[in-house]
Amino acid sequence: MTTSPQGPARHARRPEPAAPAAPPVPGPATPPAGTAVAEVPPAPPAALTGAAAPRKPVRDRYFDLLRAVALFRVVFYHLMGWSWLPVVFPSMGVMFALAGSLMARSLKRPPLDVVRGRLRRLLPPLWLLGAIGVTGMVLQGWRPDADGHPGWWWLHLGYWILPLSDPPYADGLRGVHGVLGPDWGGELAGPLWYLRAYLWFVLLSPLLLRALRGLPWATILMPVALAAVLEFGHPALPGDRFPSALTDFSTFGACWVLGMAHQQGVLRRIPRYVVPSVAPAIAAVGLWYALGHGFRQGHDLDDIPFAQALWSFATVLLLLHLSPSWPVWPRLLRPFDRLITLLNSRAVTIYLWHNICILIASTLWDQLWRFETLELHFTWLLESSWPELGVTWVLVALCVLAFGWVEDLAARRRPRLWPDGRVRHGGEARGRSAKTGTRGSGRASGEAL
C-alpha cells in the first residue's frame, strides 16, 4: 500500500504562444559573404538534464530490512513461542511504524485517494483467505446459529470483507486427519487482528497527521497515555470488540504516529543525544512492569499491553533515530537482497497464511511418531521444533506461489510467481541487482503491511 511513483513526464511542456512578429527592418536579408556567424549549440535533451521530470523517490532499504526481520520474527515466534522474542525485536510495533511512515508520505496526495488505495491493496488477499477459510469452516459444520442468532452470524461475516472488527471463525473444528490439526479456524483467523488495527490506523491517519503537525509530541504520546488509562483506570467498556480495538490502538498507536513523525521530520528537530538517553529509560520501565506482572513463558509482552506499549515505543524510537538512509545495500547485506525483496513483495500473503502453515507443519511432523524406529532412536529429533520451522517455510513458499499473485493484482501490477527482484529473460525486474542497489518507489515491492 504505497503511493504510485511519479514517473518521467511523457510530454514536453506546451510552448508559450509566440510574440507578435516585429515589423521588418530594412537591411540586407543575409550577412555579407565572408562574415562569420556564431553557431548556437542545441539545448541538451530534457531526458539528459532531468529538468522535464522529477526524480523518482529512492527506496529505503533500511525499512525493507526492518520489515523482513519483523516478518521472519513473527513466524519464528508463533512456532517456537519463546517469550523473549518480542523483547529482542517487537515486530508488531516495528511494522506499524513502517506503515505509518509510508502512510504519511502518501498523504501528500488527497486523503480519500490514499485511503482507497490502501484498502485496494490490503483487502483482496484477505478476501481470498476468507473465501477458502470460510468455505472450509462451513463444510465442517459452521452454521448461522454459531453466534446465538443467525442475524449476527451473517452480519459478522461482513468483517471478512471489511475488517472493521475481528472476522468470526468456527471453534472446535475437527481438522483433516494427518494434514490439518483441530481447531484450525482459530489459527486461520489469529493474525487478522493486525489487519483490523491497520485498517483503523489507515482511516484515522488524515486526522492523526493533522494533529501531529499542530501538536507533535502530544499526538505521539497520546496512545501511551491511553494505554495507562486502560491499565490503571479499569474503565468499563461495552462488549468485547470495542475494548479489543481500543487496546490495540493504545498499544501500537504511538508506533504508527512515530513512523509518521519520522517521515515528517519531527524526530530530526530534537537534539541527537535525547533519544539515546530517554528511550532506554522508557524501555526499562516497560520491562520492569512486565517482570512485575507475570512475564514468563506463555505470558509475554502480548499479554501485558501497557508493558508492550512502552517497550515497542522505545524500541521503535531508537530504530527510527538510527535510521540510516540506504538507497543501496551495504556490502554485507547484498547477498540477502533477493530474500529481503521477496519478503517485502509478499508480506501480506506470508502474514495471512503463516499460522495455518505452522499448524499443517506440526500436524505432518507429528505423523512421524507412528514409526517405531524414529520413536525409539530419534526422539530428540521428533521433539525438536527446528525441523517444523523448515517445513513451515516450505509451506509458506508454496502459499507465496499459490496466492501471492493476488497482491500484484491488488497493486495493479503484472502478476509474478516469485518477485525477488531478479532480472529475467524477456523483461526487466522492477528491482535492480544488489550490486547497484534496488531503487524505486514503494510499488517495487509490496508494502501493504
Tab-separated table of N, CA, C and O in Angstrom, residues 297-402:
chain	number	residue	atom	x	y	z
A	297	GLN	N	7.268	-17.618	30.238
A	297	GLN	CA	6.902	-18.413	29.074
A	297	GLN	C	5.391	-18.632	29.068
A	297	GLN	O	4.810	-19.113	30.040
A	298	GLY	N	4.742	-18.272	27.979
A	298	GLY	CA	3.293	-18.395	27.882
A	298	GLY	C	2.548	-17.166	28.350
A	298	GLY	O	1.321	-17.099	28.210
A	299	HIS	N	3.249	-16.206	28.913
A	299	HIS	CA	2.616	-14.943	29.340
A	299	HIS	C	3.641	-13.838	29.106
A	299	HIS	O	4.368	-13.428	30.006
A	300	ASP	N	3.694	-13.364	27.868
A	300	ASP	CA	4.754	-12.443	27.481
A	300	ASP	C	4.188	-11.047	27.247
A	300	ASP	O	3.098	-10.719	27.735
A	301	LEU	N	4.936	-10.233	26.501
A	301	LEU	CA	4.517	-8.844	26.300
A	301	LEU	C	3.157	-8.733	25.621
A	301	LEU	O	2.417	-7.765	25.866
A	302	ASP	N	2.802	-9.691	24.782
A	302	ASP	CA	1.497	-9.636	24.119
A	302	ASP	C	0.352	-9.710	25.105
A	302	ASP	O	-0.771	-9.283	24.792
A	303	ASP	N	0.602	-10.248	26.282
A	303	ASP	CA	-0.444	-10.373	27.306
A	303	ASP	C	-0.402	-9.239	28.320
A	303	ASP	O	-1.219	-9.221	29.250
A	304	ILE	N	0.540	-8.312	28.165
A	304	ILE	CA	0.674	-7.186	29.099
A	304	ILE	C	0.711	-5.914	28.247
A	304	ILE	O	1.793	-5.395	27.931
A	305	PRO	N	-0.447	-5.389	27.826
A	305	PRO	CA	-0.482	-4.307	26.827
A	305	PRO	C	0.303	-3.059	27.216
A	305	PRO	O	0.963	-2.449	26.360
A	306	PHE	N	0.252	-2.666	28.477
A	306	PHE	CA	0.953	-1.439	28.869
A	306	PHE	C	2.462	-1.614	28.732
A	306	PHE	O	3.167	-0.720	28.237
A	307	ALA	N	2.980	-2.757	29.166
A	307	ALA	CA	4.412	-3.027	29.005
A	307	ALA	C	4.775	-3.112	27.530
A	307	ALA	O	5.820	-2.605	27.104
A	308	GLN	N	3.914	-3.729	26.729
A	308	GLN	CA	4.144	-3.800	25.288
A	308	GLN	C	4.183	-2.413	24.660
A	308	GLN	O	5.025	-2.127	23.795
A	309	ALA	N	3.284	-1.537	25.098
A	309	ALA	CA	3.250	-0.179	24.544
A	309	ALA	C	4.556	0.563	24.827
A	309	ALA	O	5.123	1.211	23.934
A	310	LEU	N	5.047	0.475	26.064
A	310	LEU	CA	6.279	1.183	26.421
A	310	LEU	C	7.486	0.592	25.705
A	310	LEU	O	8.330	1.328	25.167
A	311	TRP	N	7.593	-0.743	25.708
A	311	TRP	CA	8.754	-1.383	25.091
A	311	TRP	C	8.780	-1.135	23.583
A	311	TRP	O	9.834	-0.823	23.020
A	312	SER	N	7.643	-1.277	22.927
A	312	SER	CA	7.585	-1.067	21.480
A	312	SER	C	7.875	0.390	21.129
A	312	SER	O	8.599	0.673	20.165
A	313	PHE	N	7.317	1.303	21.901
A	313	PHE	CA	7.552	2.729	21.664
A	313	PHE	C	9.037	3.054	21.750
A	313	PHE	O	9.598	3.726	20.873
A	314	ALA	N	9.697	2.560	22.796
A	314	ALA	CA	11.114	2.864	22.992
A	314	ALA	C	11.969	2.237	21.898
A	314	ALA	O	12.897	2.875	21.367
A	315	THR	N	11.676	0.997	21.532
A	315	THR	CA	12.468	0.322	20.503
A	315	THR	C	12.315	1.000	19.153
A	315	THR	O	13.296	1.233	18.433
A	316	VAL	N	11.073	1.321	18.790
A	316	VAL	CA	10.829	1.998	17.517
A	316	VAL	C	11.495	3.370	17.493
A	316	VAL	O	12.074	3.787	16.480
A	317	LEU	N	11.457	4.066	18.611
A	317	LEU	CA	12.094	5.382	18.690
A	317	LEU	C	13.594	5.267	18.415
A	317	LEU	O	14.173	6.083	17.675
A	318	LEU	N	14.224	4.250	18.975
A	318	LEU	CA	15.664	4.047	18.738
A	318	LEU	C	15.941	3.659	17.283
A	318	LEU	O	16.884	4.177	16.665
A	319	LEU	N	15.132	2.757	16.743
A	319	LEU	CA	15.358	2.317	15.372
A	319	LEU	C	15.180	3.459	14.376
A	319	LEU	O	15.932	3.584	13.404
A	320	LEU	N	14.198	4.310	14.611
A	320	LEU	CA	13.992	5.455	13.721
A	320	LEU	C	15.051	6.522	13.945
A	320	LEU	O	15.395	7.269	13.022
A	321	HIS	N	15.554	6.602	15.165
A	321	HIS	CA	16.633	7.559	15.438
A	321	HIS	C	17.898	7.153	14.686
A	321	HIS	O	18.585	7.995	14.100
A	322	LEU	N	18.198	5.872	14.668
A	322	LEU	CA	19.373	5.403	13.926
A	322	LEU	C	19.156	5.593	12.423
A	322	LEU	O	19.928	6.264	11.756
A	323	SER	N	18.115	4.974	11.920
A	323	SER	CA	17.595	5.118	10.560
A	323	SER	C	18.605	5.576	9.525
A	323	SER	O	18.509	6.669	8.989
A	324	PRO	N	19.598	4.757	9.188
A	324	PRO	CA	20.500	5.137	8.095
A	324	PRO	C	19.737	5.126	6.772
A	324	PRO	O	18.836	4.308	6.562
A	325	SER	N	20.080	6.021	5.894
A	325	SER	CA	19.440	6.065	4.581
A	325	SER	C	20.213	5.151	3.645
A	325	SER	O	21.375	5.399	3.332
A	326	TRP	N	19.569	4.088	3.208
A	326	TRP	CA	20.213	3.094	2.349
A	326	TRP	C	19.525	3.060	0.995
A	326	TRP	O	18.653	2.214	0.752
A	327	PRO	N	19.884	3.931	0.068
A	327	PRO	CA	19.348	3.784	-1.282
A	327	PRO	C	19.885	2.532	-1.968
A	327	PRO	O	19.293	2.015	-2.901
A	328	VAL	N	21.050	2.049	-1.511
A	328	VAL	CA	21.617	0.781	-1.985
A	328	VAL	C	22.015	-0.029	-0.759
A	328	VAL	O	22.175	0.502	0.338
A	329	TRP	N	22.171	-1.334	-0.969
A	329	TRP	CA	22.511	-2.209	0.139
A	329	TRP	C	23.962	-2.021	0.580
A	329	TRP	O	24.847	-1.912	-0.262
A	330	PRO	N	24.217	-2.024	1.883
A	330	PRO	CA	25.607	-2.157	2.346
A	330	PRO	C	26.182	-3.493	1.872
A	330	PRO	O	25.446	-4.456	1.627
A	331	ARG	N	27.481	-3.549	1.752
A	331	ARG	CA	28.116	-4.721	1.159
A	331	ARG	C	27.745	-6.006	1.895
A	331	ARG	O	27.499	-7.054	1.272
A	332	LEU	N	27.687	-5.990	3.234
A	332	LEU	CA	27.417	-7.203	3.993
A	332	LEU	C	26.011	-7.744	3.758
A	332	LEU	O	25.753	-8.940	3.951
A	333	LEU	N	25.075	-6.870	3.354
A	333	LEU	CA	23.686	-7.297	3.174
A	333	LEU	C	23.338	-7.627	1.732
A	333	LEU	O	22.237	-8.103	1.464
A	334	ARG	N	24.234	-7.380	0.809
A	334	ARG	CA	23.907	-7.617	-0.596
A	334	ARG	C	23.548	-9.066	-0.906
A	334	ARG	O	22.667	-9.305	-1.735
A	335	PRO	N	24.162	-10.063	-0.271
A	335	PRO	CA	23.742	-11.441	-0.570
A	335	PRO	C	22.290	-11.736	-0.204
A	335	PRO	O	21.718	-12.710	-0.700
A	336	PHE	N	21.694	-10.928	0.672
A	336	PHE	CA	20.321	-11.165	1.112
A	336	PHE	C	19.305	-10.328	0.341
A	336	PHE	O	18.127	-10.298	0.706
A	337	ASP	N	19.745	-9.656	-0.706
A	337	ASP	CA	18.872	-8.738	-1.431
A	337	ASP	C	17.615	-9.428	-1.943
A	337	ASP	O	16.497	-8.961	-1.738
A	338	ARG	N	17.768	-10.561	-2.614
A	338	ARG	CA	16.616	-11.227	-3.212
A	338	ARG	C	15.661	-11.759	-2.153
A	338	ARG	O	14.432	-11.686	-2.319
A	339	LEU	N	16.193	-12.289	-1.056
A	339	LEU	CA	15.332	-12.791	0.018
A	339	LEU	C	14.533	-11.652	0.643
A	339	LEU	O	13.313	-11.771	0.859
A	340	ILE	N	15.198	-10.540	0.947
A	340	ILE	CA	14.501	-9.415	1.574
A	340	ILE	C	13.480	-8.812	0.612
A	340	ILE	O	12.369	-8.439	1.014
A	341	THR	N	13.830	-8.739	-0.663
A	341	THR	CA	12.885	-8.230	-1.657
A	341	THR	C	11.657	-9.118	-1.736
A	341	THR	O	10.515	-8.630	-1.807
A	342	LEU	N	11.857	-10.428	-1.700
A	342	LEU	CA	10.726	-11.354	-1.751
A	342	LEU	C	9.835	-11.198	-0.528
A	342	LEU	O	8.595	-11.163	-0.645
A	343	LEU	N	10.431	-11.121	0.659
A	343	LEU	CA	9.633	-10.970	1.878
A	343	LEU	C	8.817	-9.686	1.852
A	343	LEU	O	7.658	-9.666	2.304
A	344	ASN	N	9.388	-8.608	1.330
A	344	ASN	CA	8.647	-7.354	1.234
A	344	ASN	C	7.558	-7.423	0.172
A	344	ASN	O	6.471	-6.865	0.348
A	345	SER	N	7.844	-8.092	-0.925
A	345	SER	CA	6.874	-8.168	-2.013
A	345	SER	C	5.671	-9.028	-1.667
A	345	SER	O	4.604	-8.852	-2.243
A	346	ARG	N	5.843	-9.964	-0.762
A	346	ARG	CA	4.751	-10.873	-0.393
A	346	ARG	C	4.463	-10.809	1.105
A	346	ARG	O	4.062	-11.804	1.714
A	347	ALA	N	4.605	-9.645	1.692
A	347	ALA	CA	4.425	-9.514	3.138
A	347	ALA	C	3.011	-9.879	3.575
A	347	ALA	O	2.812	-10.565	4.585
A	348	VAL	N	1.996	-9.446	2.838
A	348	VAL	CA	0.614	-9.725	3.234
A	348	VAL	C	0.325	-11.218	3.133
A	348	VAL	O	-0.266	-11.810	4.043
A	349	THR	N	0.719	-11.832	2.041
A	349	THR	CA	0.474	-13.261	1.856
A	349	THR	C	1.157	-14.078	2.953
A	349	THR	O	0.543	-14.984	3.543
A	350	ILE	N	2.407	-13.778	3.238
A	350	ILE	CA	3.139	-14.523	4.267
A	350	ILE	C	2.484	-14.346	5.626
A	350	ILE	O	2.287	-15.314	6.376
A	351	TYR	N	2.094	-13.118	5.934
A	351	TYR	CA	1.497	-12.874	7.246
A	351	TYR	C	0.150	-13.588	7.386
A	351	TYR	O	-0.139	-14.184	8.426
A	352	LEU	N	-0.682	-13.530	6.355
A	352	LEU	CA	-2.014	-14.113	6.456
A	352	LEU	C	-1.983	-15.638	6.550
A	352	LEU	O	-2.806	-16.234	7.256
A	353	TRP	N	-1.048	-16.284	5.858
A	353	TRP	CA	-1.071	-17.736	5.752
A	353	TRP	C	-0.086	-18.443	6.683
A	353	TRP	O	-0.103	-19.680	6.768
A	354	HIS	N	0.769	-17.710	7.375
A	354	HIS	CA	1.826	-18.398	8.113
A	354	HIS	C	1.289	-19.236	9.264
A	354	HIS	O	1.835	-20.300	9.574
A	355	ASN	N	0.219	-18.791	9.915
A	355	ASN	CA	-0.303	-19.547	11.054
A	355	ASN	C	-0.828	-20.910	10.622
A	355	ASN	O	-0.590	-21.926	11.285
A	356	ILE	N	-1.562	-20.938	9.524
A	356	ILE	CA	-2.095	-22.216	9.064
A	356	ILE	C	-0.968	-23.103	8.545
A	356	ILE	O	-1.024	-24.333	8.655
A	357	CYS	N	0.094	-22.495	8.008
A	357	CYS	CA	1.264	-23.281	7.582
A	357	CYS	C	1.944	-23.919	8.786
A	357	CYS	O	2.401	-25.078	8.707
A	358	ILE	N	2.028	-23.194	9.894
A	358	ILE	CA	2.618	-23.762	11.114
A	358	ILE	C	1.792	-24.939	11.603
A	358	ILE	O	2.337	-25.993	11.998
A	359	LEU	N	0.467	-24.805	11.561
A	359	LEU	CA	-0.399	-25.895	12.026
A	359	LEU	C	-0.244	-27.125	11.141
A	359	LEU	O	-0.155	-28.258	11.636
A	360	ILE	N	-0.196	-26.940	9.829
A	360	ILE	CA	-0.022	-28.078	8.919
A	360	ILE	C	1.344	-28.722	9.138
A	360	ILE	O	1.468	-29.962	9.171
A	361	ALA	N	2.398	-27.901	9.295
A	361	ALA	CA	3.736	-28.450	9.517
A	361	ALA	C	3.789	-29.273	10.797
A	361	ALA	O	4.379	-30.368	10.823
A	362	SER	N	3.169	-28.779	11.862
A	362	SER	CA	3.170	-29.524	13.131
A	362	SER	C	2.391	-30.829	13.003
A	362	SER	O	2.799	-31.863	13.547
A	363	THR	N	1.264	-30.768	12.283
A	363	THR	CA	0.456	-31.985	12.109
A	363	THR	C	1.216	-33.034	11.304
A	363	THR	O	1.218	-34.226	11.655
A	364	LEU	N	1.858	-32.608	10.234
A	364	LEU	CA	2.633	-33.550	9.419
A	364	LEU	C	3.804	-34.129	10.203
A	364	LEU	O	4.105	-35.327	10.109
A	365	TRP	N	4.479	-33.280	10.967
A	365	TRP	CA	5.633	-33.755	11.730
A	365	TRP	C	5.219	-34.755	12.801
A	365	TRP	O	5.951	-35.726	13.073
A	366	ASP	N	4.053	-34.546	13.396
A	366	ASP	CA	3.580	-35.477	14.427
A	366	ASP	C	3.310	-36.866	13.869
A	366	ASP	O	3.313	-37.853	14.631
A	367	GLN	N	3.068	-36.966	12.563
A	367	GLN	CA	2.802	-38.284	11.973
A	367	GLN	C	4.028	-39.194	12.041
A	367	GLN	O	3.902	-40.426	11.954
A	368	LEU	N	5.223	-38.597	12.196
A	368	LEU	CA	6.439	-39.408	12.256
A	368	LEU	C	6.526	-40.238	13.532
A	368	LEU	O	7.315	-41.202	13.597
A	369	TRP	N	5.725	-39.879	14.560
A	369	TRP	CA	5.722	-40.682	15.784
A	369	TRP	C	5.141	-42.078	15.531
A	369	TRP	O	5.308	-42.980	16.362
A	370	ARG	N	4.502	-42.265	14.427
A	370	ARG	CA	3.923	-43.575	14.123
A	370	ARG	C	4.989	-44.596	13.751
A	370	ARG	O	4.729	-45.796	13.758
A	371	PHE	N	6.181	-44.116	13.399
A	371	PHE	CA	7.272	-45.036	13.021
A	371	PHE	C	8.072	-45.411	14.272
A	371	PHE	O	8.684	-44.549	14.917
A	372	GLU	N	8.060	-46.677	14.594
A	372	GLU	CA	8.647	-47.145	15.854
A	372	GLU	C	10.140	-46.861	15.916
A	372	GLU	O	10.664	-46.495	16.978
A	373	THR	N	10.840	-46.998	14.805
A	373	THR	CA	12.280	-46.762	14.801
A	373	THR	C	12.598	-45.317	15.166
A	373	THR	O	13.513	-45.048	15.970
A	374	LEU	N	11.855	-44.396	14.589
A	374	LEU	CA	12.075	-42.984	14.910
A	374	LEU	C	11.742	-42.700	16.364
A	374	LEU	O	12.452	-41.944	17.040
A	375	GLU	N	10.672	-43.315	16.848
A	375	GLU	CA	10.262	-43.057	18.232
A	375	GLU	C	11.283	-43.586	19.227
A	375	GLU	O	11.531	-42.979	20.277
A	376	LEU	N	11.930	-44.713	18.894
A	376	LEU	CA	12.876	-45.316	19.827
A	376	LEU	C	14.255	-44.651	19.779
A	376	LEU	O	14.909	-44.495	20.817
A	377	HIS	N	14.701	-44.276	18.598
A	377	HIS	CA	16.081	-43.850	18.451
A	377	HIS	C	16.240	-42.361	18.104
A	377	HIS	O	17.362	-41.850	18.192
A	378	PHE	N	15.202	-41.720	17.700
A	378	PHE	CA	15.321	-40.323	17.291
A	378	PHE	C	14.272	-39.452	17.975
A	378	PHE	O	13.685	-38.554	17.370
A	379	THR	N	14.040	-39.753	19.233
A	379	THR	CA	13.058	-38.967	19.987
A	379	THR	C	13.448	-37.496	20.035
A	379	THR	O	12.592	-36.605	19.931
A	380	TRP	N	14.737	-37.242	20.169
A	380	TRP	CA	15.216	-35.863	20.243
A	380	TRP	C	14.859	-35.088	18.975
A	380	TRP	O	14.558	-33.883	19.029
A	381	LEU	N	14.864	-35.776	17.832
A	381	LEU	CA	14.532	-35.108	16.572
A	381	LEU	C	13.038	-34.852	16.473
A	381	LEU	O	12.608	-33.772	16.057
A	382	LEU	N	12.235	-35.832	16.879
A	382	LEU	CA	10.789	-35.671	16.797
A	382	LEU	C	10.292	-34.596	17.751
A	382	LEU	O	9.265	-33.946	17.486
A	383	GLU	N	10.974	-34.399	18.877
A	383	GLU	CA	10.559	-33.391	19.847
A	383	GLU	C	11.066	-31.993	19.517
A	383	GLU	O	10.660	-31.019	20.131
A	384	SER	N	11.959	-31.905	18.553
A	384	SER	CA	12.536	-30.609	18.193
A	384	SER	C	11.572	-29.815	17.304
A	384	SER	O	10.868	-30.372	16.455
A	385	SER	N	11.563	-28.526	17.502
A	385	SER	CA	10.731	-27.636	16.674
A	385	SER	C	11.466	-27.125	15.447
A	385	SER	O	10.837	-26.540	14.558
A	386	TRP	N	12.775	-27.325	15.388
A	386	TRP	CA	13.539	-26.786	14.260
A	386	TRP	C	13.164	-27.416	12.927
A	386	TRP	O	13.031	-26.697	11.922
A	387	PRO	N	12.986	-28.728	12.849
A	387	PRO	CA	12.523	-29.272	11.568
A	387	PRO	C	11.159	-28.730	11.159
A	387	PRO	O	10.894	-28.509	9.967
A	388	GLU	N	10.283	-28.510	12.135
A	388	GLU	CA	8.975	-27.936	11.829
A	388	GLU	C	9.117	-26.535	11.234
A	388	GLU	O	8.329	-26.145	10.364
A	389	LEU	N	10.119	-25.806	11.704
A	389	LEU	CA	10.348	-24.476	11.145
A	389	LEU	C	10.695	-24.564	9.670
A	389	LEU	O	10.194	-23.779	8.849
A	390	GLY	N	11.549	-25.533	9.319
A	390	GLY	CA	11.887	-25.701	7.914
A	390	GLY	C	10.681	-26.077	7.075
A	390	GLY	O	10.464	-25.539	5.979
A	391	VAL	N	9.858	-27.020	7.583
A	391	VAL	CA	8.646	-27.414	6.851
A	391	VAL	C	7.700	-26.230	6.724
A	391	VAL	O	7.054	-26.036	5.683
A	392	THR	N	7.617	-25.427	7.779
A	392	THR	CA	6.733	-24.255	7.743
A	392	THR	C	7.111	-23.313	6.616
A	392	THR	O	6.249	-22.840	5.854
A	393	TRP	N	8.406	-23.030	6.476
A	393	TRP	CA	8.817	-22.092	5.430
A	393	TRP	C	8.644	-22.691	4.035
A	393	TRP	O	8.389	-21.956	3.073
A	394	VAL	N	8.746	-24.013	3.919
A	394	VAL	CA	8.431	-24.637	2.621
A	394	VAL	C	6.957	-24.420	2.289
A	394	VAL	O	6.596	-24.069	1.151
A	395	LEU	N	6.087	-24.604	3.271
A	395	LEU	CA	4.657	-24.380	3.051
A	395	LEU	C	4.357	-22.914	2.774
A	395	LEU	O	3.493	-22.596	1.940
A	396	VAL	N	5.058	-22.009	3.470
A	396	VAL	CA	4.876	-20.572	3.203
A	396	VAL	C	5.273	-20.260	1.767
A	396	VAL	O	4.591	-19.481	1.073
A	397	ALA	N	6.372	-20.861	1.313
A	397	ALA	CA	6.796	-20.639	-0.073
A	397	ALA	C	5.734	-21.127	-1.053
A	397	ALA	O	5.467	-20.479	-2.080
A	398	LEU	N	5.093	-22.260	-0.751
A	398	LEU	CA	4.023	-22.752	-1.616
A	398	LEU	C	2.832	-21.794	-1.610
A	398	LEU	O	2.184	-21.589	-2.657
A	399	CYS	N	2.536	-21.201	-0.451
A	399	CYS	CA	1.454	-20.203	-0.391
A	399	CYS	C	1.810	-18.964	-1.208
A	399	CYS	O	0.930	-18.363	-1.846
A	400	VAL	N	3.072	-18.572	-1.173
A	400	VAL	CA	3.506	-17.441	-1.995
A	400	VAL	C	3.266	-17.739	-3.473
A	400	VAL	O	2.772	-16.891	-4.225
A	401	LEU	N	3.594	-18.945	-3.893
A	401	LEU	CA	3.391	-19.326	-5.288
A	401	LEU	C	1.906	-19.423	-5.632
A	401	LEU	O	1.481	-19.044	-6.728
A	402	ALA	N	1.111	-19.941	-4.693
A	402	ALA	CA	-0.304	-20.193	-4.984
A	402	ALA	C	-1.175	-18.954	-4.844
A	402	ALA	O	-2.129	-18.772	-5.618
